[in-house]
CSV table of C-alpha atoms in Angstrom, one decimal:
chain,number,residue,atom,x,y,z
A,24,LEU,CA,-26.2,-7.8,44.8
A,25,THR,CA,-26.0,-9.9,47.9
A,26,ASP,CA,-30.0,-9.9,48.1
A,27,VAL,CA,-30.3,-10.7,44.6
A,28,SER,CA,-27.9,-13.7,45.0
A,29,ALA,CA,-29.9,-14.9,48.2
A,30,ASN,CA,-33.3,-14.5,46.5
A,31,ALA,CA,-32.3,-16.2,43.3
A,32,SER,CA,-30.8,-19.1,44.8
A,33,GLY,CA,-28.6,-21.1,42.5
A,34,CYS,CA,-27.0,-17.8,40.9
A,35,THR,CA,-24.0,-16.2,41.2
A,36,VAL,CA,-24.4,-12.4,40.9
A,37,TYR,CA,-21.4,-9.9,40.9
A,38,PHE,CA,-20.5,-6.4,39.5
A,39,ASP,CA,-17.6,-6.1,36.9
A,40,ARG,CA,-16.2,-2.7,37.3
A,41,ASP,CA,-14.0,-3.0,34.1
A,42,ILE,CA,-17.1,-3.3,31.9
A,43,SER,CA,-19.5,-1.5,34.4
A,44,SER,CA,-22.1,-4.5,34.2
A,45,VAL,CA,-23.8,-6.8,36.7
A,46,ILE,CA,-22.9,-10.4,35.6
A,47,ILE,CA,-25.3,-13.2,36.5
A,48,VAL,CA,-24.4,-16.8,36.1
A,49,SER,CA,-26.5,-19.9,36.6
A,50,PRO,CA,-27.1,-23.2,34.6
A,51,ASP,CA,-30.7,-22.5,34.8
A,52,PRO,CA,-32.1,-20.0,32.4
A,53,GLU,CA,-35.2,-19.4,34.5
A,54,LYS,CA,-33.1,-18.6,37.4
A,55,VAL,CA,-31.1,-16.1,35.4
A,56,LYS,CA,-34.3,-14.3,34.3
A,57,ALA,CA,-35.5,-14.1,37.9
A,58,ALA,CA,-32.3,-12.7,39.1
A,59,GLU,CA,-32.2,-10.2,36.2
A,60,LYS,CA,-35.6,-8.7,37.1
A,61,LEU,CA,-34.4,-8.4,40.7
A,62,VAL,CA,-31.2,-6.6,39.6
A,63,GLN,CA,-33.5,-4.2,37.4
A,64,GLN,CA,-35.6,-3.4,40.3
A,65,LYS,CA,-32.7,-2.8,42.7
A,66,MET,CA,-31.3,-0.4,39.9
A,67,LYS,CA,-34.6,1.6,39.8
A,68,ASP,CA,-34.5,1.8,43.6
A,69,GLY,CA,-30.9,2.9,43.5
A,70,GLU,CA,-31.6,5.7,41.0
A,71,LYS,CA,-33.8,7.2,43.6
A,72,LEU,CA,-31.3,7.0,46.3
A,73,ALA,CA,-28.1,7.9,44.1
A,74,PHE,CA,-27.2,10.0,41.2
A,75,MET,CA,-24.1,11.4,39.3
A,76,ILE,CA,-23.5,14.8,37.6
A,77,GLU,CA,-20.8,14.9,35.1
A,78,LEU,CA,-19.3,18.4,34.1
A,79,ASP,CA,-18.0,19.3,30.6
A,80,ARG,CA,-14.2,19.6,30.3
A,81,SER,CA,-14.6,23.2,29.7
A,82,GLU,CA,-16.4,23.5,33.2
A,83,LEU,CA,-13.5,22.3,35.4
A,84,TRP,CA,-13.6,25.8,37.0
A,85,MET,CA,-17.1,24.9,38.4
A,86,ILE,CA,-15.5,22.2,40.9
A,87,SER,CA,-14.1,25.0,43.1
A,88,ILE,CA,-17.4,26.8,43.3
A,89,ILE,CA,-19.2,23.3,44.1
A,90,LEU,CA,-16.7,22.8,47.0
A,91,GLY,CA,-16.5,26.2,48.2
A,92,LYS,CA,-13.6,27.8,50.3
A,93,ASP,CA,-11.9,24.8,52.1
A,94,GLY,CA,-14.9,22.6,51.0
A,95,GLY,CA,-17.3,24.6,53.2
A,96,ARG,CA,-20.0,24.6,50.7
A,97,ILE,CA,-20.1,21.0,50.0
A,98,LYS,CA,-19.9,20.2,53.9
A,99,ALA,CA,-22.9,22.3,54.5
A,100,MET,CA,-24.9,20.6,51.6
A,101,GLN,CA,-24.1,17.3,52.9
A,102,LYS,CA,-25.3,18.2,56.5
A,103,ASP,CA,-28.5,19.8,55.1
A,104,THR,CA,-29.5,17.0,52.9
A,105,ASN,CA,-28.2,14.1,54.9
A,106,CYS,CA,-26.3,12.8,51.9
A,107,ILE,CA,-23.0,11.7,51.1
A,108,ILE,CA,-21.6,14.0,48.3
A,109,ASP,CA,-18.1,12.9,46.6
A,110,VAL,CA,-16.7,15.5,44.2
A,111,SER,CA,-13.9,14.6,41.9
A,112,LYS,CA,-11.7,16.9,40.0
A,113,GLU,CA,-10.0,14.3,37.8
A,114,THR,CA,-13.2,12.7,36.5
A,115,ARG,CA,-15.2,16.2,36.9
A,116,THR,CA,-18.0,14.3,38.5
A,117,VAL,CA,-20.3,14.8,41.7
A,118,ILE,CA,-21.8,11.6,43.0
A,119,VAL,CA,-24.4,11.8,45.6
A,120,THR,CA,-25.8,8.9,47.8
A,121,GLY,CA,-28.7,9.1,50.3
A,122,LYS,CA,-30.6,6.7,52.6
A,123,ALA,CA,-34.0,8.3,51.8
A,124,GLU,CA,-35.4,9.3,48.4
A,125,GLU,CA,-36.4,12.8,49.8
A,126,ASP,CA,-32.8,13.5,50.9
A,127,THR,CA,-31.5,12.6,47.5
A,128,ALA,CA,-34.1,14.7,45.8
A,129,LYS,CA,-33.1,17.6,47.9
A,130,ALA,CA,-29.5,17.4,47.3
A,131,ARG,CA,-30.1,17.1,43.5
A,132,GLN,CA,-32.2,20.2,43.4
A,133,ALA,CA,-29.5,22.0,45.6
A,134,LEU,CA,-26.8,21.0,43.1
A,135,ASP,CA,-28.8,21.9,39.9
A,136,ASP,CA,-29.5,25.5,41.4
A,137,LEU,CA,-25.9,25.8,42.2
A,138,ILE,CA,-24.5,24.9,38.9
A,139,ASP,CA,-27.2,26.7,37.0
A,140,THR,CA,-26.2,29.8,38.9
A,141,ALA,CA,-22.6,29.3,38.3
A,142,ARG,CA,-23.1,29.1,34.6
A,143,LYS,CA,-24.9,32.4,34.7
A,144,THR,CA,-22.7,34.4,36.9
A,145,ASN,CA,-19.4,33.2,35.3
A,146,VAL,CA,-18.7,33.6,31.7
A,147,PHE,CA,-15.5,33.1,29.7
A,148,PHE,CA,-14.5,34.4,26.5
A,149,SER,CA,-11.4,34.8,24.3
A,150,MET,CA,-10.1,37.7,22.4
A,151,PRO,CA,-8.2,37.5,19.2
A,152,GLU,CA,-4.4,37.9,19.8
A,153,ALA,CA,-4.3,41.0,17.4
A,154,ALA,CA,-7.0,42.7,19.3
A,155,MET,CA,-5.3,42.1,22.7
A,156,PRO,CA,-3.4,45.4,22.9
A,157,LYS,CA,-6.2,47.7,22.2
A,158,PHE,CA,-8.7,45.7,24.3
A,159,VAL,CA,-6.5,45.5,27.5
A,160,GLY,CA,-4.8,48.9,27.1
A,161,LYS,CA,-1.8,50.0,28.9
A,162,GLY,CA,-1.6,48.3,32.3
A,163,GLY,CA,-5.0,47.0,31.8
A,164,ALA,CA,-6.7,50.3,31.7
A,165,ASN,CA,-9.3,49.6,29.0
A,166,VAL,CA,-10.3,46.4,30.5
A,167,LYS,CA,-10.6,48.0,34.0
A,168,GLN,CA,-12.6,50.9,32.7
A,169,MET,CA,-15.3,48.6,31.0
A,170,ALA,CA,-15.5,46.5,34.1
A,171,ALA,CA,-16.1,49.6,36.4
A,172,THR,CA,-18.7,51.2,33.9
A,173,ILE,CA,-20.7,48.0,33.9
A,174,GLY,CA,-20.2,46.8,37.3
A,175,ALA,CA,-18.9,43.4,36.6
A,176,ASP,CA,-15.5,41.9,37.2
A,177,ILE,CA,-13.4,41.1,34.2
A,178,GLN,CA,-10.1,39.1,34.8
A,179,ARG,CA,-7.8,37.7,32.4
A,180,THR,CA,-7.0,34.0,33.0
A,181,ARG,CA,-3.7,32.2,32.6
A,182,LYS,CA,-4.3,31.1,29.0
A,183,GLY,CA,-3.2,34.5,27.6
A,184,ASN,CA,-6.0,35.7,25.6
A,185,GLN,CA,-8.8,34.2,27.6
A,186,PHE,CA,-10.9,36.2,30.1
A,187,LYS,CA,-13.6,35.6,32.9
A,188,ILE,CA,-16.6,37.7,33.7
A,189,THR,CA,-17.9,37.4,37.2
A,190,GLY,CA,-20.8,39.2,39.0
A,191,THR,CA,-24.6,38.9,39.2
A,192,GLU,CA,-26.5,37.5,36.4
A,193,GLU,CA,-27.6,40.9,34.9
A,194,LYS,CA,-24.2,42.3,35.2
A,195,VAL,CA,-22.5,39.3,33.6
A,196,LYS,CA,-24.8,39.5,30.6
A,197,ALA,CA,-24.2,43.3,30.2
A,198,ALA,CA,-20.5,42.8,30.3
A,199,LYS,CA,-20.6,40.0,27.8
A,200,ASN,CA,-22.7,42.2,25.4
A,201,ALA,CA,-20.1,45.0,25.8
A,202,VAL,CA,-17.4,42.8,24.9
A,203,ASP,CA,-19.0,41.5,21.7
A,204,ALA,CA,-20.0,45.0,20.7
A,205,TRP,CA,-16.4,46.0,21.1
A,206,LEU,CA,-14.9,43.2,19.4
A,207,ALA,CA,-17.3,43.6,16.4
A,208,LYS,CA,-16.3,47.2,16.1
A,209,TRP,CA,-12.7,46.4,16.3
A,210,GLN,CA,-12.8,43.7,13.6
A,211,GLU,CA,-14.6,46.1,11.2
A,212,SER,CA,-12.0,49.0,11.8
A,213,SER,CA,-9.0,46.8,11.8
A,214,GLY,CA,-10.1,44.6,9.0
A,215,THR,CA,-9.1,41.4,10.6
A,216,LEU,CA,-10.8,37.9,10.6
A,217,GLU,CA,-9.3,34.8,12.1
A,218,LEU,CA,-9.8,31.1,11.4
A,219,ASN,CA,-8.5,28.2,13.3
A,220,ILE,CA,-7.0,25.3,11.1
A,221,GLU,CA,-5.6,21.9,11.5
A,222,LYS,CA,-1.7,21.5,11.0
A,223,ASN,CA,-2.3,19.0,8.0
A,224,SER,CA,-4.7,21.6,6.3
A,225,ILE,CA,-2.0,24.3,5.9
A,226,PRO,CA,-0.6,23.1,2.5
A,227,THR,CA,-4.2,23.3,1.2
A,228,VAL,CA,-4.6,27.0,2.3
A,229,LEU,CA,-1.2,27.8,0.9
A,230,GLY,CA,-1.4,26.1,-2.4
A,231,ASN,CA,1.5,25.1,-4.7
A,232,LYS,CA,4.3,27.8,-3.9
A,233,GLY,CA,1.6,29.9,-2.2
A,234,GLU,CA,-0.4,30.2,-5.2
A,235,THR,CA,-3.9,29.8,-3.5
A,236,ILE,CA,-3.5,32.6,-1.0
A,237,ARG,CA,-2.1,35.0,-3.7
A,238,SER,CA,-5.1,34.2,-5.7
A,239,LEU,CA,-7.4,34.8,-2.9
A,240,GLU,CA,-5.6,38.0,-1.9
A,241,ASN,CA,-5.8,39.3,-5.3
A,242,GLU,CA,-9.5,38.5,-5.9
A,243,PHE,CA,-10.8,40.0,-2.7
A,244,SER,CA,-8.0,42.7,-2.1
A,245,VAL,CA,-7.2,41.3,1.2
A,246,ARG,CA,-4.0,40.1,3.0
A,247,ILE,CA,-4.0,36.5,4.4
A,248,ASP,CA,-1.5,35.4,7.0
A,249,VAL,CA,-0.9,31.7,8.2
A,250,ASP,CA,0.6,31.1,11.5
A,251,ARG,CA,2.0,27.5,11.5
A,252,THR,CA,2.7,27.6,15.4
A,253,LYS,CA,-0.7,29.0,16.4
A,254,LEU,CA,-2.5,27.0,13.4
A,255,LEU,CA,-4.3,30.3,12.7
A,256,VAL,CA,-5.3,32.0,9.4
A,257,THR,CA,-5.7,35.8,9.7
A,258,ILE,CA,-7.5,37.8,7.0
A,259,ARG,CA,-6.7,41.5,7.1
A,260,ASN,CA,-7.7,44.8,5.2
A,261,GLY,CA,-10.5,44.9,2.7
A,262,SER,CA,-14.1,45.3,3.5
A,263,ALA,CA,-15.9,43.0,5.9
A,264,GLU,CA,-17.9,41.5,3.3
A,265,LYS,CA,-14.7,40.6,1.4
A,266,ARG,CA,-13.1,39.2,4.4
A,267,SER,CA,-16.0,37.1,5.1
A,268,ILE,CA,-16.3,35.8,1.5
A,269,ALA,CA,-12.6,35.0,1.5
A,270,ALA,CA,-13.1,33.1,4.8
A,271,GLU,CA,-15.9,31.2,3.3
A,272,ARG,CA,-13.7,30.2,0.3
A,273,ILE,CA,-11.0,29.0,2.6
A,274,ASN,CA,-13.5,27.0,4.5
A,275,ALA,CA,-14.8,25.4,1.2
A,276,LEU,CA,-11.1,24.4,0.3
A,277,LEU,CA,-10.7,22.8,3.6
A,278,GLU,CA,-14.1,20.8,3.4
A,279,ALA,CA,-13.0,19.7,-0.3
A,280,ASP,CA,-9.6,18.4,1.0
A,281,LYS,CA,-11.4,16.7,3.9
A,282,ALA,CA,-13.5,15.0,1.3
A,283,ILE,CA,-10.8,13.9,-0.9
A,284,ALA,CA,-8.9,12.6,2.0
A,285,ALA,CA,-12.0,10.5,2.8
A,286,GLU,CA,-12.4,9.2,-0.6
A,287,LYS,CA,-8.6,8.1,-0.8
A,288,ALA,CA,-9.1,6.5,2.5
A,289,ALA,CA,-12.1,4.4,1.5
A,290,ALA,CA,-10.5,3.6,-2.0
A,291,ALA,CA,-7.4,2.3,0.0
A,292,ALA,CA,-9.6,0.3,2.3
A,293,ALA,CA,-11.6,-1.1,-0.9
A,294,ALA,CA,-8.3,-2.1,-2.6
A,295,ALA,CA,-7.0,-3.8,0.4
A,296,ALA,CA,-10.2,-5.7,0.8
A,297,ALA,CA,-10.2,-6.7,-2.8
A,298,LYS,CA,-6.6,-7.9,-2.4
A,299,ALA,CA,-7.4,-9.9,0.4
A,300,GLU,CA,-10.5,-11.4,-1.3
A,301,ALA,CA,-8.4,-12.3,-4.4
A,302,LYS,CA,-5.8,-14.1,-2.4
A,303,LYS,CA,-8.5,-15.9,-0.5
A,304,ASN,CA,-10.1,-17.0,-3.8
A,305,ALA,CA,-6.6,-18.1,-5.3
A,306,ASP,CA,-6.1,-20.3,-2.2
A,307,GLU,CA,-9.4,-21.9,-2.3
A,308,ALA,CA,-9.5,-22.6,-6.0
A,309,PRO,CA,-9.0,-26.2,-7.3
A,310,LYS,CA,-5.5,-27.1,-8.9
A,311,PRO,CA,-5.4,-27.5,-12.8
A,312,GLN,CA,-6.3,-30.9,-14.1
A,313,THR,CA,-5.1,-32.9,-16.9
A,314,SER,CA,-6.7,-35.7,-19.0
A,315,ASN,CA,-5.6,-39.4,-19.0
A,316,GLY,CA,-6.9,-40.2,-22.4
A,317,ASN,CA,-10.2,-41.8,-21.2
A,318,GLY,CA,-12.0,-38.6,-20.7
A,319,ASN,CA,-11.3,-38.6,-17.1
A,320,LYS,CA,-9.5,-35.5,-15.5
A,321,LYS,CA,-6.7,-35.9,-13.1
A,322,SER,CA,-4.5,-33.3,-11.4
A,323,ASN,CA,-1.0,-32.6,-12.4
A,324,ASP,CA,0.3,-34.5,-9.2
A,325,GLU,CA,-1.8,-37.5,-10.2
A,326,ALA,CA,-0.7,-37.4,-13.8
A,327,VAL,CA,3.0,-37.3,-12.9
A,328,THR,CA,2.5,-40.3,-10.3
A,329,GLU,CA,0.5,-42.3,-13.0
A,330,GLU,CA,3.4,-41.7,-15.6
A,331,ILE,CA,6.1,-42.8,-13.3
A,332,ALA,CA,4.0,-45.9,-12.3
A,333,THR,CA,3.4,-46.6,-16.0
A,334,GLY,CA,7.2,-46.3,-16.7
A,335,ASP,CA,8.0,-48.8,-14.0
A,336,LYS,CA,5.5,-51.2,-15.2
A,337,ASN,CA,6.7,-51.3,-18.7
A,338,TYR,CA,10.4,-51.9,-17.4
A,339,ALA,CA,9.3,-54.7,-15.2
A,340,ARG,CA,7.4,-56.4,-18.0
A,341,ALA,CA,10.6,-56.7,-20.1
A,342,SER,CA,11.4,-59.8,-18.5
A,343,GLU,CA,8.3,-61.5,-19.8
A,344,PHE,CA,9.6,-61.9,-23.3
A,345,PRO,CA,12.4,-64.3,-24.5
A,346,SER,CA,15.8,-62.7,-25.4
A,347,ASN,CA,16.0,-65.0,-28.5
A,348,PRO,CA,13.4,-65.3,-31.4
A,349,VAL,CA,10.5,-67.7,-31.2
A,350,GLY,CA,11.7,-71.2,-31.4
A,351,VAL,CA,15.3,-70.6,-31.2
A,352,ALA,CA,17.0,-71.9,-28.0
A,353,SER,CA,19.9,-70.3,-26.3
A,354,SER,CA,23.3,-71.3,-27.4
A,355,ASN,CA,25.0,-70.5,-23.9
A,356,GLY,CA,27.7,-68.8,-25.9
A,357,ARG,CA,28.9,-71.8,-27.9
A,358,ARG,CA,29.8,-71.2,-31.6
A,359,GLY,CA,30.1,-74.7,-32.6
A,360,GLY,CA,28.2,-76.3,-35.4
A,361,GLN,CA,27.9,-72.9,-37.2
A,362,GLN,CA,27.2,-73.0,-40.8
A,363,GLY,CA,27.0,-69.9,-42.9
A,364,GLY,CA,26.8,-67.8,-39.9
A,365,LEU,CA,23.8,-69.9,-38.4
A,366,ASN,CA,23.8,-71.6,-35.1
A,367,THR,CA,22.4,-74.9,-35.9
A,368,THR,CA,22.8,-76.2,-32.5
A,369,SER,CA,20.3,-73.6,-31.4
A,370,VAL,CA,17.9,-74.7,-34.3
A,371,GLN,CA,18.2,-78.3,-33.2
A,372,ASN,CA,17.5,-77.6,-29.7
A,373,GLY,CA,14.4,-75.5,-30.5
A,374,THR,CA,10.9,-76.5,-30.6
A,375,GLU,CA,9.4,-78.5,-33.5
A,376,ALA,CA,7.3,-75.7,-34.8
A,377,GLY,CA,10.2,-73.3,-34.6
A,378,ARG,CA,12.6,-75.5,-36.5
A,379,SER,CA,9.9,-76.3,-39.2
A,380,LEU,CA,9.4,-72.6,-39.7
A,381,PHE,CA,13.1,-71.9,-39.6
A,382,GLN,CA,13.6,-74.7,-42.4
A,383,MET,CA,10.9,-73.2,-44.5
A,384,LEU,CA,12.4,-69.6,-44.4
A,385,ILE,CA,15.8,-70.6,-45.2
A,386,GLY,CA,14.9,-73.1,-47.9
A,387,GLY,CA,12.9,-70.5,-49.9
A,388,ASN,CA,9.6,-72.5,-49.6
């Protein structure tokens, strides 16, 4: 990366381990493109000088074979190939780096051969719990006899019902075939078939108050036991064909249950999305409007504001009109000169037009 940064002047180039990426930064797009080409070339060159092998989780046992006793095998391989070989049990990886392409290729071939041989000369298998007493025998007599007859080593691992076969490729293959044949014969004679299930699938297998299991037992003349601790369904008795059909029926029930659960999850997600969309539309919808009498629509807030403003305007205009009738002047509260309840003083003080109109009205003309 230092070489790339130096050759593509004006670019900042660094490796981000969190996202496993090479970052190129520059204000000039052309320089970024040039630096990218250099990085890609470096990666191609690097692949010739380094590589990584990642083992499956079930092949963790292979790490000890690659390392050898006290790391002797890997040390010898490093010396022979002139490469650095890092083996990690935590990540189940083997990382090889070399100074020359030929050395790296040699190390790759050596590791591939070692791993391939280990897979062929080490085979693991598990035995049903119900078959363990007969397979192992008293004090392991049956297993020991099978191993001695075939010429392979059969050892029980720490995981209870799991075993490991080791030996030459031919002997290991023969031992595995013998184990498979024994298991098939035992299943036929003992009338047992086992199914692994998930914890949340147990109610589906049992049914309401055990109705599903009872129905299957009556239909196929078998016995079905559910172990909630080991998450295991055991089908006993009956013929091998009926046990197999019963197992297929149980698997069909489990698949149907998964499909229903998936549909419910999809429906719930769709309902939540619809609710969110409805809320969004409601928030974005325009407010209700009212008409102001001229055909123009106004919002409720505008209508209320106009009503208040109109009321204030009418109230304010009350002062524009006289408190006494037209042509009648104010009497200032004096009641002198009244005749027949009329304020003649006010009449005399009124305008000429008002006095004439007033005389006409009271005179009956």
